[in-house]
Short mmCIF file of C-alpha atoms in Angstrom, two decimals:
data_model
loop_
_atom_site.label_atom_id
_atom_site.label_comp_id
_atom_site.label_asym_id
_atom_site.label_seq_id
_atom_site.Cartn_x
_atom_site.Cartn_y
_atom_site.Cartn_z
CA MET A 25 0.00 0.00 0.00
CA PRO A 26 1.20 3.58 -0.55
CA SER A 27 2.81 5.39 2.33
CA ASN A 28 0.73 7.81 4.35
CA GLN A 29 3.48 10.41 4.08
CA ASN A 30 4.66 9.93 0.49
CA PRO A 31 2.02 9.71 -2.26
CA LEU A 32 4.42 7.72 -4.43
CA GLY A 33 4.84 5.09 -1.75
CA ALA A 34 7.92 3.88 0.10
CA LEU A 35 9.80 2.72 -3.00
CA PRO A 36 13.13 3.77 -4.54
CA ALA A 37 12.60 6.63 -6.97
CA ARG A 38 13.55 4.57 -10.04
CA PHE A 39 10.62 2.20 -9.36
CA ARG A 40 7.98 4.82 -8.73
CA ARG A 41 5.23 5.55 -11.18
CA GLU A 42 2.62 8.21 -10.76
CA ARG A 43 -0.91 6.88 -10.50
CA LEU A 44 -3.77 8.63 -12.27
CA LEU A 45 -7.29 7.82 -11.10
CA ILE A 46 -10.12 8.56 -13.54
CA VAL A 47 -13.47 8.88 -11.78
CA GLY A 48 -16.25 8.51 -14.33
CA CYS A 49 -14.42 6.74 -17.16
CA GLY A 50 -16.96 7.05 -19.95
CA ASP A 51 -16.26 8.24 -23.48
CA VAL A 52 -14.00 11.17 -22.55
CA GLY A 53 -12.20 9.23 -19.81
CA GLN A 54 -11.46 6.45 -22.26
CA ARG A 55 -10.06 8.98 -24.73
CA VAL A 56 -7.76 10.20 -21.97
CA ALA A 57 -6.61 6.62 -21.35
CA ARG A 58 -5.96 6.00 -25.05
CA ASN A 59 -3.91 9.18 -25.27
CA LEU A 60 -1.76 8.10 -22.34
CA ASN A 61 -1.26 4.53 -23.51
CA THR A 62 -0.52 5.22 -27.17
CA GLY A 63 1.25 8.58 -27.22
CA PRO A 64 4.80 9.61 -26.28
CA GLY A 65 5.73 8.38 -22.84
CA ALA A 66 3.17 5.57 -22.88
CA GLY A 67 3.39 3.47 -19.72
CA ARG A 68 4.90 6.13 -17.51
CA LEU A 69 1.61 6.52 -15.63
CA GLN A 70 -0.31 3.76 -13.92
CA LEU A 71 -3.94 4.26 -14.90
CA LEU A 72 -6.83 3.41 -12.61
CA ALA A 73 -10.54 4.01 -13.13
CA LEU A 74 -13.49 3.94 -10.75
CA THR A 75 -16.49 2.31 -12.41
CA SER A 76 -19.90 1.45 -11.04
CA THR A 77 -20.56 -0.90 -13.97
CA PRO A 78 -18.95 -4.35 -13.57
CA GLY A 79 -19.64 -5.03 -17.25
CA ARG A 80 -17.16 -2.29 -18.19
CA VAL A 81 -14.23 -3.93 -16.38
CA ASP A 82 -12.93 -5.95 -19.35
CA ALA A 83 -13.13 -2.97 -21.70
CA LEU A 84 -11.11 -0.86 -19.26
CA ARG A 85 -8.47 -3.56 -18.95
CA ARG A 86 -8.13 -3.67 -22.73
CA LEU A 87 -7.36 0.05 -22.60
CA GLY A 88 -4.55 -0.61 -20.13
CA VAL A 89 -6.57 0.69 -17.19
CA ARG A 90 -6.85 -1.03 -13.82
CA PRO A 91 -10.59 -1.00 -12.98
CA LEU A 92 -11.84 -0.36 -9.46
CA VAL A 93 -15.48 -1.22 -8.93
CA GLY A 94 -17.15 1.36 -6.72
CA ASN A 95 -20.05 3.73 -6.64
CA LEU A 96 -20.01 7.44 -5.78
CA ASP A 97 -23.53 6.99 -4.42
CA ASP A 98 -22.25 4.47 -1.85
CA ALA A 99 -19.44 5.97 0.23
CA THR A 100 -18.51 2.58 1.71
CA THR A 101 -17.26 1.45 -1.71
CA LEU A 102 -14.83 4.37 -1.96
CA ARG A 103 -12.57 3.56 0.98
CA ARG A 104 -9.98 1.85 -1.21
CA LEU A 105 -9.38 5.15 -3.05
CA ALA A 106 -7.68 6.71 -0.02
CA GLY A 107 -3.98 7.26 -0.71
CA LEU A 108 -4.19 5.32 -3.97
CA ALA A 109 -3.62 7.97 -6.65
CA THR A 110 -1.17 10.81 -7.05
CA ARG A 111 -3.46 12.59 -9.51
CA VAL A 112 -7.24 12.47 -10.03
CA LEU A 113 -9.53 13.31 -12.96
CA HIS A 114 -13.08 13.71 -11.68
CA LEU A 115 -15.38 13.35 -14.70
CA ALA A 116 -18.51 11.99 -13.00
CA PRO A 117 -21.64 14.17 -13.18
CA PRO A 118 -23.80 14.98 -10.15
CA PRO A 119 -26.88 12.80 -9.58
CA GLY A 120 -30.26 13.81 -10.91
CA GLU A 121 -32.88 15.65 -8.91
CA GLY A 122 -34.21 13.83 -5.89
CA ALA A 123 -31.02 11.85 -5.28
CA ALA A 124 -29.81 13.94 -2.34
CA GLY A 125 -32.80 13.54 -0.06
CA GLY A 126 -34.69 16.37 -1.71
CA ARG A 127 -31.73 18.77 -1.52
CA TRP A 128 -31.66 19.21 -5.27
CA TRP A 129 -28.84 21.80 -5.22
CA LEU A 130 -26.24 19.38 -3.75
CA ASP A 131 -23.77 17.01 -5.39
CA PRO A 132 -23.19 14.31 -2.75
CA ARG A 133 -20.99 12.37 -5.17
CA THR A 134 -18.21 14.95 -5.21
CA VAL A 135 -18.45 15.35 -1.44
CA ALA A 136 -18.14 11.56 -1.00
CA LEU A 137 -15.10 11.43 -3.29
CA ALA A 138 -13.40 14.31 -1.47
CA ARG A 139 -13.98 12.63 1.91
CA ALA A 140 -12.50 9.36 0.64
CA LEU A 141 -9.39 11.11 -0.72
CA ARG A 142 -8.83 12.85 2.63
CA GLN A 143 -8.50 9.58 4.53
CA ARG A 144 -4.82 9.10 3.68
CA SER A 145 -2.17 11.02 1.72
CA LEU A 146 -3.82 13.49 -0.62
CA PRO A 147 -3.26 13.42 -4.38
CA GLN A 148 -0.96 16.09 -5.76
CA SER A 149 -3.53 17.39 -8.22
CA LEU A 150 -7.23 16.99 -8.98
CA VAL A 151 -9.09 18.25 -12.03
CA TYR A 152 -12.88 18.50 -11.98
CA ALA A 153 -14.87 18.53 -15.22
CA SER A 154 -17.60 21.09 -14.57
CA THR A 155 -19.93 22.82 -17.03
CA SER A 156 -20.18 26.25 -18.61
CA GLY A 157 -23.79 26.23 -17.39
CA VAL A 158 -22.55 27.60 -14.05
CA TYR A 159 -22.43 31.05 -15.68
CA GLY A 160 -26.15 31.03 -16.46
CA ASP A 161 -27.57 33.30 -19.16
CA CYS A 162 -25.03 35.94 -20.17
CA GLN A 163 -27.17 37.39 -22.98
CA GLY A 164 -24.55 36.64 -25.61
CA ALA A 165 -21.69 38.36 -23.80
CA ARG A 166 -18.11 37.11 -23.95
CA VAL A 167 -17.45 35.15 -20.78
CA PRO A 168 -14.04 34.92 -19.05
CA GLU A 169 -13.48 32.65 -16.08
CA THR A 170 -13.64 35.64 -13.74
CA ARG A 171 -17.33 36.24 -14.47
CA PRO A 172 -19.50 35.72 -11.36
CA LEU A 173 -21.44 32.46 -11.35
CA ALA A 174 -25.19 32.64 -11.85
CA PRO A 175 -26.54 29.10 -12.26
CA ALA A 176 -30.11 29.21 -13.50
CA THR A 177 -31.05 25.52 -13.45
CA PRO A 178 -30.94 22.83 -10.74
CA ARG A 179 -28.43 20.94 -12.91
CA ALA A 180 -26.05 23.93 -12.95
CA GLN A 181 -26.55 24.61 -9.24
CA ARG A 182 -25.40 21.07 -8.44
CA ARG A 183 -22.28 21.74 -10.49
CA VAL A 184 -21.59 24.90 -8.49
CA ASN A 185 -21.93 22.85 -5.31
CA ALA A 186 -19.42 20.34 -6.72
CA GLU A 187 -17.00 23.15 -7.60
CA ARG A 188 -17.17 24.39 -4.01
CA ALA A 189 -16.38 20.91 -2.69
CA VAL A 190 -13.38 20.70 -5.02
CA ARG A 191 -12.13 24.13 -3.95
CA HIS A 192 -12.52 23.10 -0.31
CA LEU A 193 -10.37 20.04 -0.98
CA GLY A 194 -7.84 22.32 -2.64
CA ARG A 195 -7.49 24.30 0.57
CA ALA A 196 -6.43 21.05 2.27
CA GLY A 197 -3.35 20.85 0.03
CA VAL A 198 -4.47 19.42 -3.32
CA ARG A 199 -3.68 21.43 -6.45
CA ALA A 200 -7.34 21.50 -7.46
CA SER A 201 -8.64 23.05 -10.67
CA LEU A 202 -11.94 23.38 -12.51
CA LEU A 203 -12.60 22.90 -16.20
CA ARG A 204 -15.84 24.50 -17.39
CA ILE A 205 -17.01 22.59 -20.42
CA PRO A 206 -19.72 23.37 -23.01
CA GLY A 207 -21.33 20.94 -25.47
CA ILE A 208 -19.07 17.98 -26.26
CA TYR A 209 -19.20 16.58 -29.77
CA ALA A 210 -17.35 14.07 -31.97
CA PRO A 211 -18.49 11.98 -34.94
CA ASP A 212 -17.30 8.79 -33.19
CA ARG A 213 -19.11 9.61 -29.93
CA GLU A 214 -22.58 8.24 -29.20
CA GLY A 215 -24.99 11.11 -29.85
CA GLY A 216 -21.95 13.23 -30.63
CA THR A 217 -23.33 15.04 -33.67
CA PRO A 218 -26.62 16.81 -34.50
CA GLU A 219 -27.46 14.28 -37.22
CA ALA A 220 -30.14 12.34 -35.32
CA ARG A 221 -31.86 15.52 -34.22
CA LEU A 222 -31.79 16.85 -37.77
CA ARG A 223 -33.37 13.66 -39.05
CA ARG A 224 -36.16 14.05 -36.49
CA GLY A 225 -36.78 17.57 -37.76
CA THR A 226 -36.51 19.14 -34.30
CA PRO A 227 -37.00 22.92 -34.61
CA VAL A 228 -34.53 25.63 -33.63
CA LEU A 229 -35.24 29.24 -32.71
CA VAL A 230 -35.76 32.03 -35.21
CA ALA A 231 -32.72 34.26 -35.64
CA GLU A 232 -33.98 37.10 -33.44
CA ASP A 233 -34.59 34.71 -30.51
CA ASP A 234 -31.55 32.50 -31.04
CA VAL A 235 -28.71 32.03 -28.51
CA PHE A 236 -24.96 31.66 -28.77
CA THR A 237 -23.71 28.16 -28.05
CA ASN A 238 -20.23 26.78 -27.39
CA HIS A 239 -18.53 23.52 -28.30
CA ILE A 240 -15.47 21.35 -27.74
CA HIS A 241 -14.42 18.25 -29.65
CA ALA A 242 -14.10 15.22 -27.34
CA ASP A 243 -10.49 14.64 -28.42
CA ASP A 244 -9.52 18.24 -27.66
CA LEU A 245 -11.25 17.94 -24.29
CA ALA A 246 -9.23 14.82 -23.46
CA ARG A 247 -6.03 16.67 -24.30
CA ALA A 248 -7.08 19.65 -22.18
CA LEU A 249 -7.80 17.38 -19.21
CA LEU A 250 -4.33 15.88 -19.44
CA ALA A 251 -2.72 19.30 -19.72
CA ALA A 252 -4.63 20.47 -16.65
CA ILE A 253 -3.46 17.52 -14.56
CA TRP A 254 0.13 18.72 -14.97
CA LYS A 255 -0.11 22.46 -15.64
CA ALA A 256 -3.28 23.92 -14.12
CA ARG A 257 -2.80 26.46 -11.38
CA PRO A 258 -4.23 25.84 -7.90
CA GLN A 259 -7.85 26.89 -7.42
CA ARG A 260 -8.00 28.00 -11.06
CA ALA A 261 -10.98 27.72 -13.41
CA TYR A 262 -10.57 27.24 -17.16
CA ASN A 263 -13.07 27.53 -20.00
CA ILE A 264 -12.49 24.58 -22.32
CA SER A 265 -14.01 25.60 -25.61
CA ASP A 266 -13.13 25.86 -29.27
CA SER A 267 -12.95 29.22 -31.02
CA THR A 268 -16.38 29.02 -32.67
CA HIS A 269 -18.85 31.72 -31.65
CA MET A 270 -21.98 30.56 -33.42
CA LYS A 271 -25.67 30.74 -32.69
CA MET A 272 -27.41 27.43 -32.14
CA GLY A 273 -29.61 27.63 -35.21
CA ASP A 274 -26.61 28.45 -37.41
CA TYR A 275 -24.78 25.45 -35.97
CA PHE A 276 -27.61 23.12 -36.94
CA ASP A 277 -27.84 24.73 -40.39
CA LEU A 278 -24.11 24.13 -40.86
CA ALA A 279 -24.43 20.49 -39.82
CA ALA A 280 -27.46 19.96 -42.06
CA ASP A 281 -25.58 21.32 -45.06
CA MET A 282 -22.58 19.08 -44.31
CA TYR A 283 -24.77 15.97 -44.01
CA GLY A 284 -26.93 16.81 -47.01
CA LEU A 285 -30.06 17.04 -44.83
CA PRO A 286 -32.84 19.64 -44.74
CA ARG A 287 -32.18 22.56 -42.44
CA PRO A 288 -34.33 22.46 -39.28
CA PRO A 289 -37.50 24.54 -39.10
CA ARG A 290 -37.31 27.80 -37.16
CA VAL A 291 -39.85 28.72 -34.50
CA PRO A 292 -40.26 31.78 -32.23
CA ARG A 293 -39.47 31.36 -28.57
CA ASN A 294 -43.06 31.97 -27.49
CA THR A 295 -44.21 28.82 -29.30
CA ALA A 296 -41.08 26.68 -28.77
CA GLN A 297 -42.32 25.40 -25.40
CA ASP A 298 -45.15 23.60 -27.20
CA GLN A 299 -42.75 21.78 -29.55
CA LEU A 300 -39.53 21.13 -27.63
CA PRO A 301 -38.64 19.08 -24.51
CA LEU A 302 -37.85 20.94 -21.29
CA MET A 303 -34.16 19.96 -21.32
CA LEU A 304 -33.67 21.40 -24.78
CA LEU A 305 -35.59 24.54 -23.85
CA SER A 306 -33.26 25.08 -20.89
CA PHE A 307 -30.24 25.09 -23.23
CA MET A 308 -32.05 27.52 -25.50
CA SER A 309 -32.60 29.94 -22.62
CA GLU A 310 -28.91 30.71 -22.08
CA SER A 311 -26.60 32.60 -24.42
CA ARG A 312 -22.86 33.13 -23.92
CA ARG A 313 -19.56 33.14 -25.79
CA LEU A 314 -16.79 31.48 -23.82
CA GLU A 315 -13.30 32.96 -23.86
CA ASN A 316 -10.56 30.31 -23.90
CA HIS A 317 -7.40 32.41 -23.40
CA ARG A 318 -6.41 30.66 -20.15
CA MET A 319 -6.77 27.26 -21.79
CA GLN A 320 -4.38 28.21 -24.57
CA GLN A 321 -1.94 30.38 -22.65
CA GLU A 322 -1.68 28.64 -19.25
CA LEU A 323 -2.39 25.03 -20.20
CA GLY A 324 -0.71 25.29 -23.58
CA VAL A 325 -3.60 23.55 -25.36
CA ARG A 326 -3.58 23.98 -29.12
CA LEU A 327 -6.88 22.83 -30.52
CA ARG A 328 -6.83 20.10 -33.13
CA TYR A 329 -10.34 21.17 -34.06
CA PRO A 330 -10.54 24.95 -33.53
CA SER A 331 -14.01 25.12 -35.09
CA VAL A 332 -17.02 22.82 -35.23
CA ALA A 333 -16.89 22.97 -39.01
CA GLU A 334 -13.53 21.18 -38.89
CA GLY A 335 -14.50 18.79 -36.10
CA LEU A 336 -17.74 17.58 -37.69
CA ARG A 337 -15.90 16.57 -40.86
CA THR A 338 -13.66 14.02 -39.13
#
């Protein structure tokens, strides 16, 4: 077992390997693992992943990841995480409404993880994948990371609660950082393009009611997460977004043209509630343009897909 005092354990330096724990190893977490196990320096990190799905164990092993079966909703299954990793990527979302005993604004999963990590030697760094929804509706303004948070939905409020738990852990000695992420897309990701929605003919808003939306390709996100693990500053937030500033309707028009499909119908906001699901309406009620200067300058991330037009073609 690792030493309580030394996060790399009581081994000679030449035998030590840093241990990266991925919490929530879905599509993006698996992209992170593939990057680490196929790129330069492959094998220098020992990769571990917490999964609540036993059926995913074999797939994780094939990626070169040591699976740990546990559940963020059951704190007793997290005890083995204490002192285990030198670095942590926290990619798991908060639970849905009603999962915290009616306290819909809380994320008990992040609190449970933080408590487990405190039990022995703390990791050197932890990166939390949050959401750009914590900014709320910015009425199309450009949004730096210094903008005050104004979460407008229960989903975003739970993310703010998770960010606070991560910052609290950072004050205990972890180099904790927050990545605020918009819509994730990739042609090889399940539901990762607008094609299915276009084929259903789901409407978008008319131009005068439309909102700015932000995007990041899943591969660029994986690279940003890895950069943050090593380079992010303590208690720092980063917007992880490409350089596209496009309204949502224009984005779907672009995708339709690329796929050779009809452009979606346009409807005014005052009738959209009769035609669109509540989740989609909530996204259409917030408009912002994320600035990504910190991501590029401090993390050194150079986007492989700087625009959605380039990313949707791959």
